[in-house]
Amino acid sequence: MKTGVKITLLLLVTTSITSLLLGTFIAVMRISRSRFLRACGTLYVEIFRNIPGLFWLLFFYFLFPELLPPEIGAKLNGYLYYPVVAGILGLTVDNASYVSDILRSGRLAIPHSQREAAISAGLSRMQQYFHVLLPQMYRAALPPLGTRMVHNFKNTSLCMAITAPELTWATQQIESLTFRGIEATALATLFYIALAGVMITLIVTLEKILKIDISSITHSRS
Amino acid sequence: MIKFINTNKWFNNRHILKNINLDIAKGEVIVICGPSGAGKSTLLRTINKLEQIDDGEIIVDGMYLSDPKTNLTSLRAEIGVVFQQFNLYPHKTALKNITLAPRKVRGLSKKQSQERAIKLLERVGLMHRKDAYPVQMSGGEQQRVAIARSLAMEPKVMLFDEPTSALDPELINEVLDVMTSLAREGMTMVVVTHEIGFAQKVADRVVFMDEGEILEVGSPPDIFLNPKHPRTKEFMSKVFHIPVFGDAEEE
């Protein structure tokens, strides 16, 4: 059970970060000037959002090692924690597709005049993104982004299907080994509720801290 | 400093800049006026290529805008722009709005850029607002910060696109005062505005535009009090709420 909590936390923290990074990357592709990059980004979102997350977990667990050169594939299959790695990969690609779409909607909330101001100041495209656009994208997208991250947290339980020893898997194990399923499930439930609660509190606090900026984004849209 | 040569621009078959020829000298203050839709803002925005022209040439500080070798980013760094809607970065405080470009584009250190920003905030009378976010400031304060932000780049030219049109009447003067002092210091300025009083006081030349065309260029008294083109006459009579100048003699 303790390991289960640890692995769940590990999955949560890693995939939150990786999916945020990958999602940002895809979102920037989808709002870029290049038609090719935009098409790639859209293709990514359509593929990964329209196929269930569980499928991607199974894909990375069973299929992915087969697609690699045999030596590497065999090594991966033999690796004790490969289920966790496959879980991280699967959850990341799945969550990133949603994150990128949420961020893209955040971009649409930023008036074009913000870019004009950044351009006129002589900022390069990279600088425009890093200092002007992305910070505002995250702020505008924060409420749905927070919900998505809680969703991703709950999705970590899917990793039990690929034998990653996270909390839900551990609960199952306790049930089948000791028949004390009710106690284990009750504990796991409490843990999920508590951690999701903590996440939501953090997000709401962050929203409050950044409220100044968000209200001004809508304010200056005119 | 800025030279328009036979500049044309179309937008979906609409000819929005018609054969513009204009030469703006260093240190000159030009006010562009005319009715809405005349192409004033478009003309202003072609100077730093926020709007692309389709024909002709614009030369800014010796650099040809149509030349692909012209480094647009560094050209833009030399041209300050003040917008109607201020366009401050809403997620940054007044101070950080001002220090961003000098640090990133000019490569100033944090300390240097802050010293410069504080001097400029003092100049526009907003030192006490340095840690305020845009949404916490009045329109007039935001616009003064926006001017300070542009000045922090030490530009060679300042463009003002209807800088007071979005302001409450009582806040207009605080912005115009800053602009006037800037003009007195010899800054090259191109200003699109309906503030006739400001134009009369500060402008070296006034450009009157209508339907994408420059109809008349002259000193403020020439354009405002003694316009030659019938369209200018009509416009001025409406602006000043007095009969068309030709009729004034009857009174």
GROMACS .gro file of C-alpha atoms in nm:
model
  473
    1MET     CA    1   0.000   0.000   0.000
    2LYS     CA    2   0.281   0.235   0.088
    3THR     CA    3   0.458   0.154  -0.238
    4GLY     CA    4   0.128   0.205  -0.415
    5VAL     CA    5   0.099   0.558  -0.280
    6LYS     CA    6   0.459   0.627  -0.374
    7ILE     CA    7   0.416   0.506  -0.730
    8THR     CA    8   0.088   0.696  -0.771
    9LEU     CA    9   0.259   1.014  -0.652
   10LEU     CA   10   0.552   0.946  -0.882
   11LEU     CA   11   0.316   0.898  -1.177
   12LEU     CA   12   0.124   1.211  -1.085
   13VAL     CA   13   0.425   1.440  -1.050
   14THR     CA   14   0.614   1.312  -1.354
   15THR     CA   15   0.322   1.304  -1.593
   16SER     CA   16   0.195   1.644  -1.478
   17ILE     CA   17   0.530   1.795  -1.569
   18THR     CA   18   0.594   1.601  -1.889
   19SER     CA   19   0.242   1.644  -2.023
   20LEU     CA   20   0.255   2.016  -1.949
   21LEU     CA   21   0.582   2.046  -2.140
   22LEU     CA   22   0.470   1.830  -2.430
   23GLY     CA   23   0.129   1.998  -2.432
   24THR     CA   24   0.290   2.342  -2.445
   25PHE     CA   25   0.513   2.231  -2.729
   26ILE     CA   26   0.216   2.097  -2.928
   27ALA     CA   27   0.012   2.408  -2.852
   28VAL     CA   28   0.291   2.633  -2.982
   29MET     CA   29   0.306   2.417  -3.295
   30ARG     CA   30  -0.066   2.456  -3.344
   31ILE     CA   31  -0.053   2.835  -3.327
   32SER     CA   32   0.267   2.872  -3.529
   33ARG     CA   33   0.286   3.043  -3.864
   34SER     CA   34   0.404   2.732  -4.046
   35ARG     CA   35   0.121   2.535  -4.197
   36PHE     CA   36   0.327   2.215  -4.170
   37LEU     CA   37   0.381   2.256  -3.795
   38ARG     CA   38   0.016   2.342  -3.744
   39ALA     CA   39  -0.086   2.028  -3.932
   40CYS     CA   40   0.153   1.813  -3.725
   41GLY     CA   41   0.014   1.958  -3.403
   42THR     CA   42  -0.345   1.902  -3.508
   43LEU     CA   43  -0.265   1.548  -3.619
   44TYR     CA   44  -0.112   1.479  -3.277
   45VAL     CA   45  -0.415   1.607  -3.092
   46GLU     CA   46  -0.659   1.420  -3.312
   47ILE     CA   47  -0.470   1.092  -3.276
   48PHE     CA   48  -0.404   1.103  -2.906
   49ARG     CA   49  -0.728   1.259  -2.793
   50ASN     CA   50  -0.950   1.032  -2.997
   51ILE     CA   51  -0.799   0.708  -2.874
   52PRO     CA   52  -0.861   0.603  -2.513
   53GLY     CA   53  -0.583   0.664  -2.263
   54LEU     CA   54  -0.597   0.301  -2.158
   55PHE     CA   55  -0.510   0.200  -2.511
   56TRP     CA   56  -0.195   0.413  -2.498
   57LEU     CA   57  -0.093   0.249  -2.172
   58LEU     CA   58  -0.132  -0.093  -2.329
   59PHE     CA   59   0.047   0.030  -2.641
   60PHE     CA   60   0.353   0.146  -2.451
   61TYR     CA   61   0.353  -0.163  -2.232
   62PHE     CA   62   0.309  -0.435  -2.493
   63LEU     CA   63   0.372  -0.294  -2.838
   64PHE     CA   64   0.630  -0.022  -2.793
   65PRO     CA   65   0.922  -0.248  -2.686
   66GLU     CA   66   0.852  -0.463  -2.995
   67LEU     CA   67   0.886  -0.163  -3.224
   68LEU     CA   68   1.233  -0.083  -3.095
   69PRO     CA   69   1.548  -0.271  -3.198
   70PRO     CA   70   1.530  -0.620  -3.037
   71GLU     CA   71   1.814  -0.566  -2.787
   72ILE     CA   72   1.663  -0.249  -2.647
   73GLY     CA   73   1.315  -0.399  -2.649
   74ALA     CA   74   1.428  -0.705  -2.455
   75LYS     CA   75   1.604  -0.488  -2.201
   76LEU     CA   76   1.290  -0.280  -2.152
   77ASN     CA   77   1.075  -0.589  -2.107
   78GLY     CA   78   1.315  -0.721  -1.849
   79TYR     CA   79   1.328  -0.394  -1.658
   80LEU     CA   80   1.142  -0.429  -1.329
   81TYR     CA   81   0.990  -0.084  -1.341
   82TYR     CA   82   0.905  -0.083  -1.710
   83PRO     CA   83   0.531  -0.084  -1.632
   84VAL     CA   84   0.582   0.247  -1.452
   85VAL     CA   85   0.780   0.389  -1.743
   86ALA     CA   86   0.512   0.272  -1.987
   87GLY     CA   87   0.253   0.430  -1.757
   88ILE     CA   88   0.437   0.762  -1.762
   89LEU     CA   89   0.465   0.754  -2.141
   90GLY     CA   90   0.102   0.657  -2.194
   91LEU     CA   91  -0.041   0.910  -1.951
   92THR     CA   92   0.186   1.183  -2.088
   93VAL     CA   93   0.089   1.149  -2.453
   94ASP     CA   94  -0.277   1.121  -2.359
   95ASN     CA   95  -0.285   1.417  -2.122
   96ALA     CA   96  -0.065   1.634  -2.345
   97SER     CA   97  -0.327   1.627  -2.620
   98TYR     CA   98  -0.583   1.780  -2.384
   99VAL     CA   99  -0.335   2.021  -2.234
  100SER     CA  100  -0.236   2.149  -2.575
  101ASP     CA  101  -0.595   2.209  -2.672
  102ILE     CA  102  -0.665   2.393  -2.346
  103LEU     CA  103  -0.355   2.608  -2.392
  104ARG     CA  104  -0.452   2.683  -2.750
  105SER     CA  105  -0.784   2.814  -2.626
  106GLY     CA  106  -0.583   3.022  -2.379
  107ARG     CA  107  -0.394   3.171  -2.671
  108LEU     CA  108  -0.719   3.265  -2.839
  109ALA     CA  109  -0.812   3.464  -2.529
  110ILE     CA  110  -0.508   3.689  -2.569
  111PRO     CA  111  -0.585   3.989  -2.788
  112HIS     CA  112  -0.372   4.024  -3.100
  113SER     CA  113  -0.262   4.364  -2.975
  114GLN     CA  114  -0.042   4.190  -2.715
  115ARG     CA  115   0.165   4.038  -2.992
  116GLU     CA  116   0.177   4.370  -3.171
  117ALA     CA  117   0.312   4.534  -2.859
  118ALA     CA  118   0.576   4.264  -2.824
  119ILE     CA  119   0.670   4.285  -3.191
  120SER     CA  120   0.695   4.662  -3.176
  121ALA     CA  121   0.926   4.639  -2.876
  122GLY     CA  122   1.170   4.449  -3.098
  123LEU     CA  123   1.132   4.115  -2.919
  124SER     CA  124   1.222   3.810  -3.124
  125ARG     CA  125   0.959   3.540  -3.180
  126MET     CA  126   1.103   3.325  -2.904
  127GLN     CA  127   1.107   3.618  -2.665
  128GLN     CA  128   0.749   3.704  -2.758
  129TYR     CA  129   0.643   3.354  -2.662
  130PHE     CA  130   0.844   3.326  -2.343
  131HIS     CA  131   0.780   3.667  -2.193
  132VAL     CA  132   0.447   3.778  -2.333
  133LEU     CA  133   0.235   3.503  -2.484
  134LEU     CA  134   0.300   3.186  -2.283
  135PRO     CA  135   0.264   3.347  -1.938
  136GLN     CA  136  -0.072   3.485  -2.046
  137MET     CA  137  -0.175   3.156  -2.207
  138TYR     CA  138  -0.120   2.968  -1.883
  139ARG     CA  139  -0.308   3.228  -1.684
  140ALA     CA  140  -0.605   3.236  -1.918
  141ALA     CA  141  -0.615   2.857  -1.936
  142LEU     CA  142  -0.562   2.792  -1.567
  143PRO     CA  143  -0.913   2.687  -1.460
  144PRO     CA  144  -0.964   2.418  -1.727
  145LEU     CA  145  -0.597   2.323  -1.700
  146GLY     CA  146  -0.641   2.254  -1.330
  147THR     CA  147  -0.943   2.031  -1.393
  148ARG     CA  148  -0.744   1.846  -1.657
  149MET     CA  149  -0.458   1.785  -1.416
  150VAL     CA  150  -0.696   1.637  -1.157
  151HIS     CA  151  -0.835   1.418  -1.433
  152ASN     CA  152  -0.483   1.306  -1.518
  153PHE     CA  153  -0.428   1.224  -1.151
  154LYS     CA  154  -0.729   0.994  -1.151
  155ASN     CA  155  -0.610   0.837  -1.476
  156THR     CA  156  -0.299   0.712  -1.297
  157SER     CA  157  -0.522   0.435  -1.163
  158LEU     CA  158  -0.551   0.300  -1.519
  159CYS     CA  159  -0.188   0.196  -1.489
  160MET     CA  160  -0.302  -0.103  -1.285
  161ALA     CA  161  -0.395  -0.261  -1.621
  162ILE     CA  162  -0.026  -0.279  -1.707
  163THR     CA  163   0.077  -0.397  -1.361
  164ALA     CA  164   0.238  -0.072  -1.256
  165PRO     CA  165   0.232  -0.110  -0.877
  166GLU     CA  166   0.036   0.208  -0.809
  167LEU     CA  167  -0.236   0.255  -0.551
  168THR     CA  168  -0.528   0.091  -0.730
  169TRP     CA  169  -0.312  -0.205  -0.827
  170ALA     CA  170  -0.194  -0.238  -0.468
  171THR     CA  171  -0.552  -0.229  -0.345
  172GLN     CA  172  -0.640  -0.510  -0.579
  173GLN     CA  173  -0.340  -0.710  -0.460
  174ILE     CA  174  -0.437  -0.670  -0.097
  175GLU     CA  175  -0.788  -0.783  -0.180
  176SER     CA  176  -0.674  -1.096  -0.361
  177LEU     CA  177  -0.402  -1.189  -0.113
  178THR     CA  178  -0.568  -1.110   0.219
  179PHE     CA  179  -0.937  -1.067   0.131
  180ARG     CA  180  -0.930  -0.739   0.323
  181GLY     CA  181  -1.060  -0.556   0.021
  182ILE     CA  182  -1.301  -0.324   0.198
  183GLU     CA  183  -1.037  -0.174   0.425
  184ALA     CA  184  -0.787  -0.136   0.142
  185THR     CA  185  -1.041   0.018  -0.094
  186ALA     CA  186  -1.165   0.255   0.174
  187LEU     CA  187  -0.812   0.374   0.242
  188ALA     CA  188  -0.737   0.416  -0.127
  189THR     CA  189  -1.060   0.611  -0.177
  190LEU     CA  190  -0.971   0.846   0.107
  191PHE     CA  191  -0.627   0.896  -0.040
  192TYR     CA  192  -0.762   0.983  -0.385
  193ILE     CA  193  -1.017   1.224  -0.243
  194ALA     CA  194  -0.761   1.389  -0.018
  195LEU     CA  195  -0.497   1.433  -0.285
  196ALA     CA  196  -0.745   1.558  -0.545
  197GLY     CA  197  -0.866   1.801  -0.279
  198VAL     CA  198  -0.514   1.923  -0.220
  199MET     CA  199  -0.462   1.968  -0.593
  200ILE     CA  200  -0.784   2.166  -0.634
  201THR     CA  201  -0.697   2.385  -0.336
  202LEU     CA  202  -0.356   2.459  -0.486
  203ILE     CA  203  -0.509   2.544  -0.822
  204VAL     CA  204  -0.775   2.771  -0.671
  205THR     CA  205  -0.509   2.946  -0.465
  206LEU     CA  206  -0.298   2.996  -0.774
  207GLU     CA  207  -0.601   3.133  -0.957
  208LYS     CA  208  -0.657   3.382  -0.677
  209ILE     CA  209  -0.295   3.493  -0.680
  210LEU     CA  210  -0.302   3.543  -1.055
  211LYS     CA  211  -0.653   3.688  -1.064
  212ILE     CA  212  -0.521   4.038  -1.126
  213ASP     CA  213  -0.371   3.931  -1.453
  214ILE     CA  214  -0.657   3.716  -1.569
  215SER     CA  215  -0.915   3.987  -1.518
  216SER     CA  216  -0.699   4.228  -1.710
  217ILE     CA  217  -0.665   3.987  -2.000
  218THR     CA  218  -1.040   3.991  -2.048
  219HIS     CA  219  -1.043   4.360  -1.966
  220SER     CA  220  -0.808   4.461  -2.245
  221ARG     CA  221  -0.972   4.245  -2.507
  222SER     CA  222  -1.187   4.530  -2.640
  223MET     CA  223   1.419   6.001  -4.103
  224ILE     CA  224   1.109   5.842  -4.252
  225LYS     CA  225   1.035   5.855  -4.621
  226PHE     CA  226   0.732   5.719  -4.802
  227ILE     CA  227   0.777   5.678  -5.178
  228ASN     CA  228   0.465   5.603  -5.383
  229THR     CA  229   0.335   5.373  -5.113
  230ASN     CA  230   0.022   5.173  -5.189
  231LYS     CA  231  -0.172   4.919  -4.993
  232TRP     CA  232  -0.479   4.719  -5.080
  233PHE     CA  233  -0.698   4.517  -4.853
  234ASN     CA  234  -0.936   4.282  -5.036
  235ASN     CA  235  -0.958   4.507  -5.342
  236ARG     CA  236  -0.999   4.809  -5.120
  237HIS     CA  237  -0.731   5.064  -5.191
  238ILE     CA  238  -0.651   5.178  -4.839
  239LEU     CA  239  -0.327   5.367  -4.899
  240LYS     CA  240  -0.312   5.558  -5.225
  241ASN     CA  241   0.021   5.671  -5.357
  242ILE     CA  242   0.155   5.807  -5.031
  243ASN     CA  243   0.457   6.035  -5.058
  244LEU     CA  244   0.581   6.189  -4.738
  245ASP     CA  245   0.917   6.289  -4.602
  246ILE     CA  246   0.954   6.321  -4.228
  247ALA     CA  247   1.269   6.490  -4.102
  248LYS     CA  248   1.460   6.406  -3.787
  249GLY     CA  249   1.311   6.586  -3.488
  250GLU     CA  250   0.992   6.667  -3.670
  251VAL     CA  251   0.650   6.624  -3.512
  252ILE     CA  252   0.387   6.516  -3.762
  253VAL     CA  253   0.020   6.495  -3.676
  254ILE     CA  254  -0.200   6.288  -3.903
  255CYS     CA  255  -0.568   6.369  -3.891
  256GLY     CA  256  -0.875   6.287  -4.091
  257PRO     CA  257  -1.203   6.099  -4.064
  258SER     CA  258  -1.232   5.738  -3.945
  259GLY     CA  259  -1.135   5.489  -4.208
  260ALA     CA  260  -0.906   5.734  -4.381
  261GLY     CA  261  -0.608   5.504  -4.340
  262LYS     CA  262  -0.429   5.709  -4.074
  263SER     CA  263  -0.356   5.418  -3.841
  264THR     CA  264  -0.265   5.193  -4.131
  265LEU     CA  265  -0.017   5.450  -4.256
  266LEU     CA  266   0.136   5.479  -3.911
  267ARG     CA  267   0.162   5.104  -3.871
  268THR     CA  268   0.341   5.057  -4.202
  269ILE     CA  269   0.636   5.245  -4.055
  270ASN     CA  270   0.740   4.952  -3.835
  271LYS     CA  271   0.584   4.696  -4.069
  272LEU     CA  272   0.297   4.595  -3.845
  273GLU     CA  273   0.117   4.647  -4.175
  274GLN     CA  274   0.277   4.537  -4.497
  275ILE     CA  275   0.265   4.762  -4.801
  276ASP     CA  276   0.194   4.621  -5.147
  277ASP     CA  277   0.371   4.874  -5.359
  278GLY     CA  278   0.629   5.150  -5.322
  279GLU     CA  279   0.894   5.191  -5.058
  280ILE     CA  280   0.936   5.315  -4.704
  281ILE     CA  281   1.278   5.414  -4.578
  282VAL     CA  282   1.327   5.448  -4.204
  283ASP     CA  283   1.659   5.574  -4.076
  284GLY     CA  284   1.829   5.468  -4.399
  285MET     CA  285   1.681   5.118  -4.393
  286TYR     CA  286   1.456   5.002  -4.676
  287LEU     CA  287   1.153   4.819  -4.540
  288SER     CA  288   1.099   4.616  -4.857
  289ASP     CA  289   1.458   4.490  -4.852
  290PRO     CA  290   1.457   4.133  -4.722
  291LYS     CA  291   1.802   4.194  -4.575
  292THR     CA  292   1.669   4.462  -4.343
  293ASN     CA  293   1.669   4.328  -3.990
  294LEU     CA  294   1.312   4.398  -3.887
  295THR     CA  295   1.362   4.316  -3.522
  296SER     CA  296   1.641   4.565  -3.477
  297LEU     CA  297   1.456   4.823  -3.685
  298ARG     CA  298   1.152   4.785  -3.462
  299ALA     CA  299   1.367   4.831  -3.155
  300GLU     CA  300   1.440   5.183  -3.280
  301ILE     CA  301   1.074   5.269  -3.325
  302GLY     CA  302   0.856   5.317  -3.019
  303VAL     CA  303   0.484   5.259  -3.064
  304VAL     CA  304   0.208   5.378  -2.834
  305PHE     CA  305  -0.129   5.220  -2.901
  306GLN     CA  306  -0.483   5.337  -2.851
  307GLN     CA  307  -0.552   5.050  -2.610
  308PHE     CA  308  -0.215   5.090  -2.429
  309ASN     CA  309  -0.138   4.717  -2.472
  310LEU     CA  310   0.061   4.687  -2.153
  311TYR     CA  311   0.152   4.331  -2.062
  312PRO     CA  312  -0.123   4.249  -1.810
  313HIS     CA  313   0.083   3.991  -1.621
  314LYS     CA  314   0.365   4.231  -1.544
  315THR     CA  315   0.390   4.528  -1.310
  316ALA     CA  316   0.450   4.877  -1.449
  317LEU     CA  317   0.820   4.845  -1.375
  318LYS     CA  318   0.852   4.507  -1.543
  319ASN     CA  319   0.656   4.624  -1.844
  320ILE     CA  320   0.924   4.885  -1.892
  321THR     CA  321   1.230   4.671  -1.823
  322LEU     CA  322   1.142   4.370  -2.041
  323ALA     CA  323   1.252   4.490  -2.384
  324PRO     CA  324   1.562   4.684  -2.269
  325ARG     CA  325   1.684   4.369  -2.095
  326LYS     CA  326   1.599   4.121  -2.367
  327VAL     CA  327   1.659   4.328  -2.677
  328ARG     CA  328   1.920   4.581  -2.565
  329GLY     CA  329   2.095   4.339  -2.330
  330LEU     CA  330   2.086   4.570  -2.028
  331SER     CA  331   2.145   4.419  -1.686
  332LYS     CA  332   1.857   4.398  -1.441
  333LYS     CA  333   2.000   4.690  -1.242
  334GLN     CA  334   2.062   4.911  -1.545
  335SER     CA  335   1.717   4.847  -1.687
  336GLN     CA  336   1.553   4.920  -1.350
  337GLU     CA  337   1.742   5.245  -1.309
  338ARG     CA  338   1.632   5.350  -1.653
  339ALA     CA  339   1.273   5.246  -1.585
  340ILE     CA  340   1.262   5.438  -1.258
  341LYS     CA  341   1.388   5.754  -1.425
  342LEU     CA  342   1.119   5.722  -1.689
  343LEU     CA  343   0.848   5.650  -1.433
  344GLU     CA  344   0.952   5.964  -1.250
  345ARG     CA  345   0.937   6.154  -1.571
  346VAL     CA  346   0.579   6.048  -1.643
  347GLY     CA  347   0.492   6.107  -1.277
  348LEU     CA  348   0.417   5.747  -1.187
  349MET     CA  349   0.700   5.647  -0.958
  350HIS     CA  350   0.447   5.557  -0.688
  351ARG     CA  351   0.277   5.311  -0.925
  352LYS     CA  352   0.584   5.111  -1.018
  353ASP     CA  353   0.458   4.789  -0.860
  354ALA     CA  354   0.101   4.822  -0.984
  355TYR     CA  355  -0.041   4.587  -1.243
  356PRO     CA  356  -0.206   4.741  -1.551
  357VAL     CA  357  -0.556   4.648  -1.433
  358GLN     CA  358  -0.497   4.846  -1.113
  359MET     CA  359  -0.416   5.164  -1.302
  360SER     CA  360  -0.638   5.421  -1.472
  361GLY     CA  361  -0.630   5.450  -1.849
  362GLY     CA  362  -0.421   5.766  -1.830
  363GLU     CA  363  -0.170   5.598  -1.601
  364GLN     CA  364  -0.152   5.293  -1.825
  365GLN     CA  365  -0.089   5.507  -2.129
  366ARG     CA  366   0.186   5.700  -1.951
  367VAL     CA  367   0.349   5.371  -1.853
  368ALA     CA  368   0.316   5.261  -2.216
  369ILE     CA  369   0.498   5.575  -2.327
  370ALA     CA  370   0.769   5.513  -2.068
  371ARG     CA  371   0.796   5.155  -2.191
  372SER     CA  372   0.861   5.274  -2.544
  373LEU     CA  373   1.107   5.540  -2.432
  374ALA     CA  374   1.307   5.284  -2.235
  375MET     CA  375   1.433   5.150  -2.566
  376GLU     CA  376   1.570   5.496  -2.647
  377PRO     CA  377   1.400   5.492  -2.985
  378LYS     CA  378   1.479   5.723  -3.272
  379VAL     CA  379   1.115   5.762  -3.366
  380MET     CA  380   0.796   5.749  -3.165
  381LEU     CA  381   0.465   5.653  -3.324
  382PHE     CA  382   0.139   5.734  -3.148
  383ASP     CA  383  -0.177   5.564  -3.271
  384GLU     CA  384  -0.471   5.763  -3.129
  385PRO     CA  385  -0.310   5.758  -2.785
  386THR     CA  386  -0.591   5.945  -2.611
  387SER     CA  387  -0.896   5.809  -2.790
  388ALA     CA  388  -0.964   5.540  -2.531
  389LEU     CA  389  -0.926   5.774  -2.235
  390ASP     CA  390  -1.179   5.955  -2.020
  391PRO     CA  391  -1.174   6.325  -2.110
  392GLU     CA  392  -1.024   6.423  -1.775
  393LEU     CA  393  -0.729   6.186  -1.826
  394ILE     CA  394  -0.635   6.306  -2.172
  395ASN     CA  395  -0.425   6.600  -2.065
  396GLU     CA  396  -0.186   6.403  -1.847
  397VAL     CA  397  -0.094   6.197  -2.152
  398LEU     CA  398  -0.075   6.494  -2.387
  399ASP     CA  399   0.154   6.674  -2.140
  400VAL     CA  400   0.402   6.388  -2.156
  401MET     CA  401   0.384   6.389  -2.535
  402THR     CA  402   0.433   6.764  -2.550
  403SER     CA  403   0.744   6.753  -2.336
  404LEU     CA  404   0.876   6.474  -2.554
  405ALA     CA  405   0.821   6.682  -2.867
  406ARG     CA  406   0.996   6.978  -2.706
  407GLU     CA  407   1.301   6.760  -2.649
  408GLY     CA  408   1.333   6.700  -3.020
  409MET     CA  409   1.193   6.349  -3.052
  410THR     CA  410   1.081   6.256  -3.402
  411MET     CA  411   0.713   6.185  -3.362
  412VAL     CA  412   0.429   6.072  -3.584
  413VAL     CA  413   0.095   6.110  -3.410
  414VAL     CA  414  -0.248   6.003  -3.525
  415THR     CA  415  -0.488   6.202  -3.313
  416HIS     CA  416  -0.808   6.401  -3.304
  417GLU     CA  417  -0.664   6.639  -3.043
  418ILE     CA  418  -0.656   6.956  -3.250
  419GLY     CA  419  -0.529   7.161  -2.957
  420PHE     CA  420  -0.229   6.935  -2.917
  421ALA     CA  421  -0.161   6.947  -3.289
  422GLN     CA  422  -0.173   7.327  -3.296
  423LYS     CA  423   0.065   7.351  -3.005
  424VAL     CA  424   0.317   7.087  -3.097
  425ALA     CA  425   0.299   6.978  -3.460
  426ASP     CA  426   0.550   7.102  -3.715
  427ARG     CA  427   0.327   6.978  -3.992
  428VAL     CA  428  -0.022   6.838  -4.012
  429VAL     CA  429  -0.115   6.573  -4.266
  430PHE     CA  430  -0.481   6.551  -4.363
  431MET     CA  431  -0.592   6.214  -4.498
  432ASP     CA  432  -0.915   6.088  -4.641
  433GLU     CA  433  -0.996   5.757  -4.813
  434GLY     CA  434  -0.636   5.643  -4.814
  435GLU     CA  435  -0.502   5.959  -4.968
  436ILE     CA  436  -0.298   6.246  -4.833
  437LEU     CA  437  -0.505   6.545  -4.937
  438GLU     CA  438  -0.312   6.821  -4.772
  439VAL     CA  439   0.009   6.876  -4.577
  440GLY     CA  440   0.089   7.201  -4.405
  441SER     CA  441   0.152   7.391  -4.086
  442PRO     CA  442  -0.122   7.362  -3.821
  443PRO     CA  443  -0.272   7.704  -3.896
  444ASP     CA  444  -0.274   7.624  -4.267
  445ILE     CA  445  -0.461   7.302  -4.224
  446PHE     CA  446  -0.692   7.393  -3.938
  447LEU     CA  447  -0.774   7.756  -4.013
  448ASN     CA  448  -0.708   7.792  -4.381
  449PRO     CA  449  -0.756   7.456  -4.551
  450LYS     CA  450  -0.746   7.452  -4.928
  451HIS     CA  451  -0.890   7.117  -5.024
  452PRO     CA  452  -1.273   7.112  -5.011
  453ARG     CA  453  -1.271   6.784  -4.816
  454THR     CA  454  -1.039   6.934  -4.555
  455LYS     CA  455  -1.262   7.240  -4.529
  456GLU     CA  456  -1.566   7.024  -4.474
  457PHE     CA  457  -1.390   6.813  -4.211
  458MET     CA  458  -1.253   7.109  -4.020
  459SER     CA  459  -1.586   7.286  -4.017
  460LYS     CA  460  -1.738   6.979  -3.857
  461VAL     CA  461  -1.457   6.943  -3.608
  462PHE     CA  462  -1.480   7.304  -3.498
  463HIS     CA  463  -1.861   7.308  -3.511
  464ILE     CA  464  -1.861   7.627  -3.711
  465PRO     CA  465  -1.993   7.701  -4.059
  466VAL     CA  466  -1.777   7.611  -4.358
  467PHE     CA  467  -1.500   7.869  -4.373
  468GLY     CA  468  -1.620   8.019  -4.698
  469ASP     CA  469  -1.951   8.108  -4.536
  470ALA     CA  470  -1.795   8.265  -4.231
  471GLU     CA  471  -1.762   8.601  -4.405
  472GLU     CA  472  -2.138   8.641  -4.417
  473GLU     CA  473  -2.158   8.673  -4.039
   0.00000   0.00000   0.00000
